[in-house]
Structure formats: structure tokens, C-alpha cells
Coordinates of C-alpha atoms in Angstrom, one line a residue:
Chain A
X9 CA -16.2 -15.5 10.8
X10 CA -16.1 -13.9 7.1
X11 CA -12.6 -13.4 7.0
X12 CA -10.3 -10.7 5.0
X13 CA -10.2 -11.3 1.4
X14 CA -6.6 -13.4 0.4
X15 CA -4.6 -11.0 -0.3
X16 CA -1.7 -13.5 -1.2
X17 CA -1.6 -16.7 -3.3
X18 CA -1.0 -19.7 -0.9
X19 CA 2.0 -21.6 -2.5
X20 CA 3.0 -25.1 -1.4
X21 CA 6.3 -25.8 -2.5
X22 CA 4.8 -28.1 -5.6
X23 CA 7.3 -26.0 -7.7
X24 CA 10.5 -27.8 -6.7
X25 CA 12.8 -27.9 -9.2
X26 CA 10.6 -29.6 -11.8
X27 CA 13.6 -31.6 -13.3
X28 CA 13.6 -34.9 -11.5
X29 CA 14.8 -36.8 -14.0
X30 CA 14.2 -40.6 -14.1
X31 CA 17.6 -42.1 -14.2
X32 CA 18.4 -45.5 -15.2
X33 CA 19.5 -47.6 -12.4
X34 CA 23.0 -47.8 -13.6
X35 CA 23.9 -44.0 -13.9
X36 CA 25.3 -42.3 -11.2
X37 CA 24.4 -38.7 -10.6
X38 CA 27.2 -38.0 -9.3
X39 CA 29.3 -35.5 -12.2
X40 CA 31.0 -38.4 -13.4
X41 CA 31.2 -38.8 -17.3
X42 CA 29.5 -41.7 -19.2
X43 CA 30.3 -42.3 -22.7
X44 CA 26.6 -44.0 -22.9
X45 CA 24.5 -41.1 -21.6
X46 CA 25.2 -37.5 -22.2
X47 CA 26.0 -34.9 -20.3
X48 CA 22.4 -33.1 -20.5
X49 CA 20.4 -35.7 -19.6
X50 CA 21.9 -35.4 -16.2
X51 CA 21.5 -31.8 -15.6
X52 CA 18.8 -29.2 -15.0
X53 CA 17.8 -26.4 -17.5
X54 CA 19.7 -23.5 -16.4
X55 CA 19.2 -19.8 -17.9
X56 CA 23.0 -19.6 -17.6
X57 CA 23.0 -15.8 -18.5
X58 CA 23.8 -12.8 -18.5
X59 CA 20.9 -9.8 -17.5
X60 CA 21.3 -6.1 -17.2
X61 CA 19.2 -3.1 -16.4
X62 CA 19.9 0.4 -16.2
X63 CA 17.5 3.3 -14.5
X64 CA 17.9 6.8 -17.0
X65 CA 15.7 9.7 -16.8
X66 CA 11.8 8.8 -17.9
X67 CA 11.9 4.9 -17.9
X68 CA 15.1 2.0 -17.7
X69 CA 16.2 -0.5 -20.7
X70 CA 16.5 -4.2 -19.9
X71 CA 18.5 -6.2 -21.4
X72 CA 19.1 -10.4 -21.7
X73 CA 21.0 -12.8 -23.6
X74 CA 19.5 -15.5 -25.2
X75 CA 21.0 -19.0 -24.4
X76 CA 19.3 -21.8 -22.2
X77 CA 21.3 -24.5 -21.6
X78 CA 21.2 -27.9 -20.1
X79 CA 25.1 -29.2 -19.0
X80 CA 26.2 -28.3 -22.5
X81 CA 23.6 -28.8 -24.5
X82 CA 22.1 -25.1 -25.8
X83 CA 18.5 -25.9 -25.2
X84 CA 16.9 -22.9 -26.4
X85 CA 19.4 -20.3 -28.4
X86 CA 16.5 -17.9 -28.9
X87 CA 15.5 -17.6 -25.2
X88 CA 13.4 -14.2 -24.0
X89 CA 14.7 -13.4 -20.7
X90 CA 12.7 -10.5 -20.6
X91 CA 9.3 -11.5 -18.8
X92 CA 6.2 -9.1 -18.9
X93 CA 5.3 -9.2 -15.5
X94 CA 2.6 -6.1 -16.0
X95 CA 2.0 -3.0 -18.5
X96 CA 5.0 -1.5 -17.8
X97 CA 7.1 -3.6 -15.6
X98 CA 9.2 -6.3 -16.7
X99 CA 11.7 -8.7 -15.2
X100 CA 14.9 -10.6 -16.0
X101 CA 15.5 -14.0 -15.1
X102 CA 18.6 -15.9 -14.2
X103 CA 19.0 -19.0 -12.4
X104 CA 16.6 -22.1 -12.8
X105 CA 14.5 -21.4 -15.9
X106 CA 11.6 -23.2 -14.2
X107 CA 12.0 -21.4 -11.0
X108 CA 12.0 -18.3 -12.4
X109 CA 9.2 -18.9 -14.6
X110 CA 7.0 -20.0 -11.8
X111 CA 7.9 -17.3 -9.8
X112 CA 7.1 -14.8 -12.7
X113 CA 4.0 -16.8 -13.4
X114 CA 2.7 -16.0 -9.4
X115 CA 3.6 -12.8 -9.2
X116 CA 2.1 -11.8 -12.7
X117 CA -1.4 -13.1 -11.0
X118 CA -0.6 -11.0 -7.7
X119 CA 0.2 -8.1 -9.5
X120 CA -2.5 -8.1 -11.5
X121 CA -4.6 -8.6 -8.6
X122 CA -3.2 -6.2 -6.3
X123 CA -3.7 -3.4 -9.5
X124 CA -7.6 -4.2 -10.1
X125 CA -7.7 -3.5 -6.5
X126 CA -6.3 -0.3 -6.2
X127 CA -7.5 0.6 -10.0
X128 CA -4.1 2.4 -10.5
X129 CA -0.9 1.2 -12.0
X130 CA 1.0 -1.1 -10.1
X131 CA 4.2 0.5 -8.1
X132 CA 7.5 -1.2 -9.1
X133 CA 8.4 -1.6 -6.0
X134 CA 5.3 -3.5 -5.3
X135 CA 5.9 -6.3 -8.2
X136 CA 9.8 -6.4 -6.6
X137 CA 8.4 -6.6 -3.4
X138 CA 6.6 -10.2 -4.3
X139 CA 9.2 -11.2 -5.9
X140 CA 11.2 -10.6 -2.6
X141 CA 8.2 -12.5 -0.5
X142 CA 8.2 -15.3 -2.9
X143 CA 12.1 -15.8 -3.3
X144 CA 13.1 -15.1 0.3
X145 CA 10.6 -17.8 1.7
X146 CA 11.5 -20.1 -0.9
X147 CA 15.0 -20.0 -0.5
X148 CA 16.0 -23.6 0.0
X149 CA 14.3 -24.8 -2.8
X150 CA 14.6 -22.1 -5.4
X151 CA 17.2 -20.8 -7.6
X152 CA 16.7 -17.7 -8.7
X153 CA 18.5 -14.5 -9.4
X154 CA 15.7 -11.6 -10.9
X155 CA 16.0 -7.9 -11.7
X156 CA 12.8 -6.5 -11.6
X157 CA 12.8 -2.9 -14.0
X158 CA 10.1 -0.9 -15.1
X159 CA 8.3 3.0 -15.2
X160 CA 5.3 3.5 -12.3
X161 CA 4.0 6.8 -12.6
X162 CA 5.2 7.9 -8.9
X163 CA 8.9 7.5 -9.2
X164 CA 9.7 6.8 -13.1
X165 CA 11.9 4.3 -13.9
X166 CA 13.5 1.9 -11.3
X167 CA 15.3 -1.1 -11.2
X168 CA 15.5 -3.3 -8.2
X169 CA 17.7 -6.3 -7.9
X170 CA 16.7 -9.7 -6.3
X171 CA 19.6 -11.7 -6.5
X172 CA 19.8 -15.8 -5.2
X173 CA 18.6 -16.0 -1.5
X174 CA 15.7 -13.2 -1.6
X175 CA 17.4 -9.6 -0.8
X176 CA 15.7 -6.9 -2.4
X177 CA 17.4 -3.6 -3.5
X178 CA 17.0 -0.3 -5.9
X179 CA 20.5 0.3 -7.7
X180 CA 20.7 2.7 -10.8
X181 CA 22.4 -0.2 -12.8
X182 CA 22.5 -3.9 -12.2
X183 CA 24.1 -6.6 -13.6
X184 CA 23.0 -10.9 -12.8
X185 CA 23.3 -14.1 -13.8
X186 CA 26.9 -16.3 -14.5
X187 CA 28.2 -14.1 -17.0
X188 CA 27.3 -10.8 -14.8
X189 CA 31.4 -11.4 -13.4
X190 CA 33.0 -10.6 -16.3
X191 CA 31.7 -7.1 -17.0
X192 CA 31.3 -5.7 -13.2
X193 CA 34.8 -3.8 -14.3
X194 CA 33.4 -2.5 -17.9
X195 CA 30.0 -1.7 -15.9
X196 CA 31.6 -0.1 -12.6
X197 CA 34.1 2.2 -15.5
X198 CA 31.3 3.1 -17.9
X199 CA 28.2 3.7 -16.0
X200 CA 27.6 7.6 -15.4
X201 CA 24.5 8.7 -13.8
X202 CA 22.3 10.7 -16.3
X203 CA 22.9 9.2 -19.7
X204 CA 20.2 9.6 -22.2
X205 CA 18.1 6.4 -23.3
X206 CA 20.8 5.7 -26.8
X207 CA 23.8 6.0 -24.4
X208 CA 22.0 3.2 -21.9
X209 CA 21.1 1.0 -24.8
X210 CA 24.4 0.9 -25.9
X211 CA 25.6 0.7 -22.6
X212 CA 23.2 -2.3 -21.7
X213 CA 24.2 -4.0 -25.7
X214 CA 28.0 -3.4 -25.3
X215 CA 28.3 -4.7 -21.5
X216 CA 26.2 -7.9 -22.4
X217 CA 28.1 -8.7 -26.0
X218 CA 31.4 -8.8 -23.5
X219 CA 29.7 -11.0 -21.5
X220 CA 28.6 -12.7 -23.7
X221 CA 31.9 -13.4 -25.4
X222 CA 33.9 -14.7 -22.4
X223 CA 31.0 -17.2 -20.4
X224 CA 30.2 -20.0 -21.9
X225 CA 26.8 -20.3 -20.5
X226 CA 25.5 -16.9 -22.2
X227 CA 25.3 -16.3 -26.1
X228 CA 22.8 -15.9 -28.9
X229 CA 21.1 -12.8 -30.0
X230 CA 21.5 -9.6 -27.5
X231 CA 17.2 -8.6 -26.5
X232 CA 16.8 -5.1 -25.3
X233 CA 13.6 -3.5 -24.5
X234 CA 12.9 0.1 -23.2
X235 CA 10.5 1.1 -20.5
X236 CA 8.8 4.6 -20.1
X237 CA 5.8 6.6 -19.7
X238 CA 5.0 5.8 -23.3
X239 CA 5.2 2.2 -23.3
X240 CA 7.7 -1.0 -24.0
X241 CA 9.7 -0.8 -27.1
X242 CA 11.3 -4.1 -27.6
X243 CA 14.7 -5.1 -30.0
X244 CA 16.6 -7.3 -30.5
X245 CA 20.8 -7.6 -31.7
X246 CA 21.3 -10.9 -33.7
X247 CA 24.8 -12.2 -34.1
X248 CA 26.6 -10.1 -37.1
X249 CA 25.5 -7.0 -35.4
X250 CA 26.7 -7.6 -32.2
X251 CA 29.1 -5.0 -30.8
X252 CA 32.6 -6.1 -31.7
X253 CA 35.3 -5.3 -29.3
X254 CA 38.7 -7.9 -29.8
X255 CA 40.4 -7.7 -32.7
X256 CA 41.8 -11.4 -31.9
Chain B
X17 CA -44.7 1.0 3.6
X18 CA -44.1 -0.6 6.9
X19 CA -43.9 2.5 9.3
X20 CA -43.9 -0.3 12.0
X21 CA -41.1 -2.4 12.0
X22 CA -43.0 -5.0 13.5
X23 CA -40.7 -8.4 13.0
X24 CA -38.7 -7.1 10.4
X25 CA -36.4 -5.9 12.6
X26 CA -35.0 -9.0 14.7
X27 CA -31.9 -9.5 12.1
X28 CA -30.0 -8.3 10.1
X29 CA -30.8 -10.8 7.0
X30 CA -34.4 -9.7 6.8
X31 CA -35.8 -6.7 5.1
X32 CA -38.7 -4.7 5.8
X33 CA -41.6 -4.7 2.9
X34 CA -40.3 -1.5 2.2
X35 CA -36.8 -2.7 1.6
X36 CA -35.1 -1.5 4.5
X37 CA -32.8 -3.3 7.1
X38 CA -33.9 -2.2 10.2
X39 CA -30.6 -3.6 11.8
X40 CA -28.8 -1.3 9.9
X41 CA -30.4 1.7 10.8
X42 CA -30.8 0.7 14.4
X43 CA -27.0 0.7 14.6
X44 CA -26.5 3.7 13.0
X45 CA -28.9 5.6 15.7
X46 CA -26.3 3.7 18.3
X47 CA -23.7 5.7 16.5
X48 CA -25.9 9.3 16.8
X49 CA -26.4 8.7 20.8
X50 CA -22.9 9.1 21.2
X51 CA -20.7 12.8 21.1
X52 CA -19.3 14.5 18.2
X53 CA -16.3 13.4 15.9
X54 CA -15.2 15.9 12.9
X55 CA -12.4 14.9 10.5
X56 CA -11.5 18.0 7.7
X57 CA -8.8 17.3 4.7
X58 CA -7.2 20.8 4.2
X59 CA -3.9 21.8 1.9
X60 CA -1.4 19.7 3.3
X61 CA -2.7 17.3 5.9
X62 CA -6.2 16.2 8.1
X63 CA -7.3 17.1 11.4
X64 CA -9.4 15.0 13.7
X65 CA -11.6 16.5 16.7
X66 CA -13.6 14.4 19.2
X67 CA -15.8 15.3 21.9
X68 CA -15.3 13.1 24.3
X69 CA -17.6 13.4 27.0
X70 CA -16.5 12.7 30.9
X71 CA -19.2 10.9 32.4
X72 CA -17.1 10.8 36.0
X73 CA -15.4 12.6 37.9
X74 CA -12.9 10.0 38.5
X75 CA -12.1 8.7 35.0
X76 CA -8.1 9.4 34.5
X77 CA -7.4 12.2 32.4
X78 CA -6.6 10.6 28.2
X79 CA -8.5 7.5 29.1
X80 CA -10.8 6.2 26.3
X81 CA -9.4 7.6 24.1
X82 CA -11.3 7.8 20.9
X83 CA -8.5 8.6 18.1
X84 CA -6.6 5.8 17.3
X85 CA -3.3 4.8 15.0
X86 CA -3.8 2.8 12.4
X87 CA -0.5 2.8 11.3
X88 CA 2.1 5.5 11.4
X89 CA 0.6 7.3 8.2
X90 CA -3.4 6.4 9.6
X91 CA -5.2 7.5 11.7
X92 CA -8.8 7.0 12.9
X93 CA -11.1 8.7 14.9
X94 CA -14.7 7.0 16.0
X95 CA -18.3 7.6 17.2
X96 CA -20.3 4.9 18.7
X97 CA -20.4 2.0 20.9
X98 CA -16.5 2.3 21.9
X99 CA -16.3 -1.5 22.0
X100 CA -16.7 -2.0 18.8
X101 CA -14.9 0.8 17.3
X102 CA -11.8 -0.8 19.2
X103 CA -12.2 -4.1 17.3
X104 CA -12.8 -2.2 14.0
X105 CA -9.2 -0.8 15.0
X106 CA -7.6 -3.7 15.7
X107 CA -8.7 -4.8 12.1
X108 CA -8.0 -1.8 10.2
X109 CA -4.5 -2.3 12.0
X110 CA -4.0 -5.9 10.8
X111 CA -5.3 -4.6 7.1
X112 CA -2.4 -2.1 7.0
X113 CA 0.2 -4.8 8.4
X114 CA -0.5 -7.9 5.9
X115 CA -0.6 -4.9 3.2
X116 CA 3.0 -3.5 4.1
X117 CA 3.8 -7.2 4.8
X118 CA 2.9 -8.2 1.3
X119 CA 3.7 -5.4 -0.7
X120 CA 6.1 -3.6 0.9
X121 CA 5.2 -0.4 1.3
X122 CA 2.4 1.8 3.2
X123 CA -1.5 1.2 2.5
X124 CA -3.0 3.6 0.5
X125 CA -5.6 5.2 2.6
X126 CA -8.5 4.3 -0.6
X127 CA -7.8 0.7 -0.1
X128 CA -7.8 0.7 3.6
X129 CA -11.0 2.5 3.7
X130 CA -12.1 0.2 1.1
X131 CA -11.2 -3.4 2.7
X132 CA -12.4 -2.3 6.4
X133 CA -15.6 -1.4 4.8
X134 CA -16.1 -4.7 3.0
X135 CA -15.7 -6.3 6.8
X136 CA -18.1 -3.8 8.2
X137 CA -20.8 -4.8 5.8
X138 CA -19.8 -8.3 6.1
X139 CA -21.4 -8.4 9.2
X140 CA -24.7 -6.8 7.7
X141 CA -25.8 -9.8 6.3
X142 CA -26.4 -12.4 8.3
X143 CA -28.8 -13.0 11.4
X144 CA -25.6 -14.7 13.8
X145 CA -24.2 -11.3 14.1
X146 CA -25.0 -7.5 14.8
X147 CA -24.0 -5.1 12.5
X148 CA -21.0 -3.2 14.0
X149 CA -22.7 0.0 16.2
X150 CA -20.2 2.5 15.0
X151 CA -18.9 4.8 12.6
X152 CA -15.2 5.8 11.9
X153 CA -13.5 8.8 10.2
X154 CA -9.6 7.6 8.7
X155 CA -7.4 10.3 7.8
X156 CA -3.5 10.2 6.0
X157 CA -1.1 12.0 4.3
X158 CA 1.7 10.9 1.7
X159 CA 3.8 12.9 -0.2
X160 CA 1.9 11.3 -3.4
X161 CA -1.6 11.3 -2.6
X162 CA -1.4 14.3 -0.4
X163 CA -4.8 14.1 2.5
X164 CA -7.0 11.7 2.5
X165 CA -10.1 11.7 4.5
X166 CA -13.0 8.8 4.7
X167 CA -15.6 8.0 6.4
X168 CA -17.5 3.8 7.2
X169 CA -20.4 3.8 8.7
X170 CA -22.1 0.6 10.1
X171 CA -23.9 -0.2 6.5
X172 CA -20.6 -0.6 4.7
X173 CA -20.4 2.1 2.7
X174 CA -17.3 4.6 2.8
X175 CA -17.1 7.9 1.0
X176 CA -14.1 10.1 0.3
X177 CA -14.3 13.5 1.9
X178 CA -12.9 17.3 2.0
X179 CA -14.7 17.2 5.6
X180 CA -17.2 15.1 8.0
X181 CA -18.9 14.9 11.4
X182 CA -20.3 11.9 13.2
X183 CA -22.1 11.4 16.4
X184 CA -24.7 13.4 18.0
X185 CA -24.4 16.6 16.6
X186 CA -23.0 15.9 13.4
X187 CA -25.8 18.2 11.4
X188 CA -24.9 21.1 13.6
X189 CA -20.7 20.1 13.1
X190 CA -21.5 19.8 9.1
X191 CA -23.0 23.5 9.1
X192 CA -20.1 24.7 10.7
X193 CA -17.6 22.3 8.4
X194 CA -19.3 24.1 5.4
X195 CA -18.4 27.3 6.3
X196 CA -14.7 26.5 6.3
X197 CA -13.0 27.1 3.0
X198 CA -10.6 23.7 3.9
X199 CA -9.2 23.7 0.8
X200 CA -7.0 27.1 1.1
X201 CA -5.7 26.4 4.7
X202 CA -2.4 24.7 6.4
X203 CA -2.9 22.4 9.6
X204 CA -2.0 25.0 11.9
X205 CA -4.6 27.4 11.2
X206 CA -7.4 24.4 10.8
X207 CA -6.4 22.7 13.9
X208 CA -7.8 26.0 15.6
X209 CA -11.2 26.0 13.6
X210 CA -11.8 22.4 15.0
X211 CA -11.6 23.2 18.2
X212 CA -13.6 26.3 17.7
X213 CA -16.3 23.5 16.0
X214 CA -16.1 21.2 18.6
X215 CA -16.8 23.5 21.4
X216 CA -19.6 25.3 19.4
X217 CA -21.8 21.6 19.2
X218 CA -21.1 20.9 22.6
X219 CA -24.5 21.2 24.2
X220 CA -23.3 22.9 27.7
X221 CA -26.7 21.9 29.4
X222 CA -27.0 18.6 28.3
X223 CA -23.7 17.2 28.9
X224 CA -21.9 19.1 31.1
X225 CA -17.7 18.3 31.3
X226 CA -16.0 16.9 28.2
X227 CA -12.4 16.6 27.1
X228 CA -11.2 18.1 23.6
X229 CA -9.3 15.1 21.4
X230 CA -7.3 16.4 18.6
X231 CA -4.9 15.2 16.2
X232 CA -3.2 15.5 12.7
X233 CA -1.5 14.1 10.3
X234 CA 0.3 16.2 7.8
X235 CA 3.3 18.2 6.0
X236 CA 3.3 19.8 9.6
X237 CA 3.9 16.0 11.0
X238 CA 6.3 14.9 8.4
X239 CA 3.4 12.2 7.3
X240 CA 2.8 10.8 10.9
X241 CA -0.5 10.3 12.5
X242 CA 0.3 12.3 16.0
X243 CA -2.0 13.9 19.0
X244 CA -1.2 17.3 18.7
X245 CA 1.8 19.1 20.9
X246 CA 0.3 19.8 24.5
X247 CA 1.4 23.7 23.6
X248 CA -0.5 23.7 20.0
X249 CA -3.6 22.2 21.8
X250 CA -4.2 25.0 24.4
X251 CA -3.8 27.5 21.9
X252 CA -6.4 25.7 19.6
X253 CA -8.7 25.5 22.9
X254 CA -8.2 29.2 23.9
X255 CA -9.3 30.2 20.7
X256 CA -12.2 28.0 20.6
X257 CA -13.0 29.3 23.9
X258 CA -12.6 32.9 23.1
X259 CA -14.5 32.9 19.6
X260 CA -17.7 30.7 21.7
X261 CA -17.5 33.2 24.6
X262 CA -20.6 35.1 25.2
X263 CA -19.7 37.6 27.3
X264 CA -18.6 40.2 25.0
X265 CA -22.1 40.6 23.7
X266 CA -23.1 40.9 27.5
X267 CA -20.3 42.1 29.6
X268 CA -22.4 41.0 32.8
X269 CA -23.0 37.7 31.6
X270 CA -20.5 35.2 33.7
X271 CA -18.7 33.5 31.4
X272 CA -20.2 29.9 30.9
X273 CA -16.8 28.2 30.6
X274 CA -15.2 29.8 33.8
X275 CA -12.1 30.0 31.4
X276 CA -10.8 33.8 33.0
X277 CA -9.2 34.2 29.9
X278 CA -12.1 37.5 28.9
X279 CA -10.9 40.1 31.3

């Protein structure tokens, strides 16, 4: 009979990790080192990373490194981690660059769906809440660790966390992606609930040039972007400017 | 115009020369044979009534019931062929649980209205099927959104409303509904003046027992679509009983209801 209208788009599981790489017959995949091939040809693009998001009053800031790298090789130094998923909510991806852009890719069509529908805004919990769907189901073949962030005119700014394996949760401040361990002790110290939107982007810009500094796998320019009632101002700290902290 | 439906009538995918589908309104007479359902949106939450007449003597007391939960925030009272209203729940009740499913948190009461409308009419267009012979009243209350109140009837269309009546006497209910100033009062105090309605429509010689179905869904409920409390119920009934009651105009009038509660 007519049935309900799809409310959710049917994935097959077409977006395995897209990097099956043809290998020669005569190289092993096992993490062996061959003067004849390099490293990268052998390895998946990672966003290696480092993300960060912070809830203050009236909106969040997001904030990303900029390094993609394959094994060693930098692929993209210039990376934006920070994915328009609608008007005013954004997410940052860590893990798999093609996972996490296919994910992104899906729920930017739900969303967008799911807010025609309504005719209202879309809730940030909502877009976190596919993301959840979508990364939970998935879990064997994906890898992907998101923080969804952005301002929904019910409950301000939020930021929820969707780490590898598909658990959702709100936290006030969150921190992903490899280079995420070496600043959970500068983060844990310095966070204070109710700092103004400077002190956050500092915060957020200090906290990932650490990070930054100390895993190999994160680098380049520092991208921040704010989310509020009056929009998405983006920015971005190239190398010179970067918050300097060791004097050795 | 064709007064005379003649064979325009038969389904549902044919219209009249006068460009009416006689299906349509055929169902929606099913819907005015059968008693009186009011919904009214006030300050802070929505109150359902129903009439729900007891055609036997032996029919267990809270059988057919006629209000239903949608989900806990939901709830939906009908008028009609009974039958169908029960499907209709069933598949307002799936709506809501692929929405929470999907999206993770509870349907707004707009949507709902909107998607179980779309199936209603859905079943308007073709000759296979009837058109569904009932109409239903949804009611909810966030702390967001505040109450919500709309009403489907079998053509497809749903309106948002401050308050509504369906079934048999629903002009009579509206009249009454209009006099209300909703828009000032709490739950408590409204779940009294739709009692009051409900036994003022009720056509004594017509039909003679019936049983009063109220709920609410509120601040007073914390959000949740509930029957009210046994207690808050016979209050709301004593009133209604008290402000219908003849027999002060004529103190040697019996009273009608045989309630004892007039000295």
C-alpha cells in the first residue's frame, strides 16, 4: 500500500574504505619496509588530527588542524576539517578522511531534508543524532571519530561528541582525533565554564598549537570558526602566528 | 451541478461534474453519526473530552476507549468508525517511533499531524481503497513549542487549532468552545469546562447512558499524555452536572441525571 515517505537514506555499505589499493604482486602488505615502494602507497589517507570544540554562552568555536596524511607522506597540508553540515552547524572530522566525508556527505542530505520538512532550523542534536545512526551501524567498516558543534535556536550552542564506534554525547568541551592525548591535561586545567567567545578561541588555538607540536600526524595552519545566532565567522592561524609555548 | 450523485460516487478516483468526491464526503458523514469529541489548547497544556456512548448494559466499564497515546508527549482522541481510527493510531504511533528512532528526539506535534495526514489522503485517491471513515484530534505539550492541538479529517487536510469538536454534535460543542476564553486559562480550570461541554451536547433523549473520557497533556502533567486522576475527573463531572442541572430553575423538576448532588 502507499507507504510512509523515506524518512532515511538507505545506505549499502558501498562506502568501505575507498582505499583498496592495487598492489603489485610482490609487495606485502604487511608493515614491512621496501626500499622500492614507499611507505604511502601502502597506507590509507588518514585525517591524523587534532579537533576541538568548546560550548560558551550564545554559540561554540570549532577548531581543526590542517594536515592529511598518508603513512608519512602529508597529503594535504591545507586540509578544512571543519565541514558545513547546515546553516549553523558544523562538524569536525577525524579518522578516515573518506569515511568521514561520506558520512558528512549523507547526513548533509538528511539534514537538509529533515529541515524542509519541519521548515524550521535543524536541532543540533538532530544532525548529531544521524551522525550517531550512521556511525554506530557502521561500525565495522568505518572509522570515524566526529564532533558535531553548532547554535539551534532552542538550546544555543552545543557540542556533541561522536567518537570511533558510534556513542553520542553533549560535553561543554571536547577534544578528538590522534593528537587529542596530548592536551587532555592542558584542556582538563584550563577549561572554566563561562568564558567569553576571545577566551574560547584562544582556548581552542592554544590547546591545538600544543597538539599540534608534539603528534606527528597533526600540523599546518590552526582553522577556527565561530558559531552563533549571528552566523559562522571563520579564521584561520598560519604557521608564524601560531601560539608559541617552548622556549626549546 | 450534479445534486444526484448518480455514479459518481462508487470510488474514490472519480469526481462528480461538479468537482466533488463523493467518497470523501460520504466518509466524513460516517465520522458525524458517531458521538462528540472536543480537544481545546489553553495556557499551558490541551484537554481532550469524548462522549463515549454505552450502547449495552454489559460492555466493561473503560472499554473502547476512544483516547489514545501516541507517544508519551501525544495524544489522540477520535470520532468515527472506531476500526479505523485504531489503525490510524497504530500509524501515527509508528510515525513518532521511526521519528525518535531517526532523529533522536520527540516528534514535533506539526510534523506528526502533518505525515498522518499525507497517509490519510493517500487513501483518497484511488478506487482499491475507502477513504478512512474517521476523524482525529492530536494534542501535545513541550516545554518549546508549548500546546499544540490538530485536527485530520478523512480528506487529508489538518489544521492547527486553539479548540475543535468532531462527531455528532460538533456545531453545538463549537458554540460552546467559542465562548471559552482558552487562551487565559490553566488545565485544571479547563478540564472542568469540558466536561461541562460534553454533558451540555449530550442529547439525553436520543442516546440515553454514556461515559465521560477525559485527558490532558500539560505543565500540570509534566509533558505526558495521561487520563486524568480518578479524583480530578469526578470533580470535573460534578461540575458539569451541577452547571447542566435544571432543577434550580424548577425546584419540582426531578433532576434528569438522578446525580442527588442538588439537595
Amino acid at each position: 500500500m502507499c507507504g510512509l515517505l523515506p524518512g532515511v537514506l538507505q545506505l549499502r555499505s558501498s562506502f568501505k574504505m575507498a582505499a583498496a589499493l592495487q598492489f603489485p604482486a610482490n609487495v606485502s602488505t604487511l608493515n614491512t619496509y621496501n626500499d622500492l615502494y614507499p611507505d604511502w602507497t601502502q597506507r590509507e589517507v588518514s585525517t591524523g588530527t587534532t579537533i576541538m570544540a568548546v560550548e560558551f554562552e550564545g554559540g561554540v568555536v570549532i577548531g581543526a588542524d590542517s594536515r592529511t596524511t598518508t603513512g608519512a607522506y602529508i597529503a594535504n597540508r591545507v586540509t578544512d576539517k571543519l565541514t558545513p553540515i547546515h546553516e549553523r552547524i558544523f562538524c569536525c572530522r577525524s579518522g578516515s578522511a573518506a569515511d568521514t566525508q561520506a558520512i558528512a556527505d549523507a547526513v548533509t542530505y538528511q539534514l537538509g531534508f529533515h529541515s524542509i520538512e519541519l521548515d524550521e532550523a535543524p536541532l543540533v542534536q538532530t544532525a548529531a543524532s544521524l551522525f550517531r545512526e550512521m556511525c554506530y551501524r557502521y561500525r565495522e567498516e568505518l572509522m570515524a571519530g566526529i564532533i558535531v558543534a553548532g547554535w539551534d535556536p532552542r538550546r544555543g550552542g552545543q557540542v556533541y561528541t561522536v567518537p570511533v564506534g558510534g556513542m553520542m554525547t553533549r560535553q561543554p568541551v571536547s577534544v578528538g582525533g590522534s593528537g587529542s592525548s596530548y592536551i587532555y591535561g592542558y584542556v582538563d586545567s584550563n577549561y572554566r565554564a563561562g568564558m567569553s567567545k576571545e577566551e574560547c578561541l584562544k582556548f581552542t588555538a592554544e590547546a591545538l598549537a600544543l597538539a599540534m607540536e608534539r603528534d606527528g600526524s597533526s600540523g599546518g595552519v590552526v582553522r577556527l570558526a565561530v558559531i552563533s545566532e549571528q552566523g559562522v565567522e571563520r579564521q584561520a592561524i598560519l604557521g608564524n602566528q601560531l601560539p608559541k609555548f617552548s622556549t626549546v | 451541478i450534479s445534486l444526484l450523485p448518480l455514479q459518481y460516487d462508487l470510488s474514490a478516483s472519480t469526481f462528480s461534474p461538479d468537482g466533488r468526491v463523493f467518497q470523501v464526503e460520504y466518509a466524513m458523514k460516517a465520522v458525524e453519526n458517531s458521538s462528540t469529541a472536543i480537544g481545546i489548547r489553553c495556557k499551558d497544556g490541551v484537554v481532550f473530552g469524548v462522549e463515549k456512548l454505552v450502547l449495552s448494559k454489559l460492555y466493561e466499564e473503560g472499554s473502547n476507549k476512544r483516547i489514545f497515546n501516541i507517544d508519551r508527549h501525544v495524544g489522540m482522541a477520535v470520532a468515527g468508525l472506531l476500526a479505523d481510527a485504531r489503525s490510524l493510531s497504530e500509524v501515527s504511533r509508528e510515525e513518532a517511533s521511526n521519528f525518535r528512532s531517526n532523529y533522536g528526539h520527540d516528534i514535533p506535534l506539526k510534523h506528526l499531524a502533518d505525515r498522518v495526514a499525507m497517509y490519510v489522503h493517500a487513501y483518497t485517491l484511488y478506487s482499491a481503497v475507502r477513504p478512512f471513515g474517521c476523524s482525529f484530534i492530536l494534542g501535545s505539550y513541550d516545554e518549546d513549542d508549548g500546546p499544540q492541538l490538530y485536527m485530520v479529517d478523512p480528506s487529508g487536510i489538518s489544521h492547527g487549532y486553539w479548540g475543535c469538536a468532531i462527531g455528532k454534535a460538533k456545531q453545538a460543542a463549537k458554540t460552546e468552545i467559542e465562548k471559552l476564553q482558552m487562551k487565559e486559562m490553566t488545565c485544571r480550570e479547563l478540564v472542568k469546562e469540558v466536561a461541562k461541554i460534553i454533558y451540555i451536547v449530550h442529547d439525553e433523549v436520543k442516546d440515553k447512558a454514556f461515559e465521560l473520557e477525559l485527558s490532558w497533556v500539560g505543565e500540570v502533567t509534566k509533558g505526558r499524555h495521561e487520563l486524568v486522576p480518578k479524583d480530578i475527573k469526578e470533580e470535573a463531572e460534578k461540575y458539569a452536572k451541577v452547571s447542566n442541572c435544571p432543577s434550580d430553575e424548577n425546584l419540582d423538576k426531578v433532576c434528569p441525571s438522578s446525580c442527588y448532588i442538588c439537595p
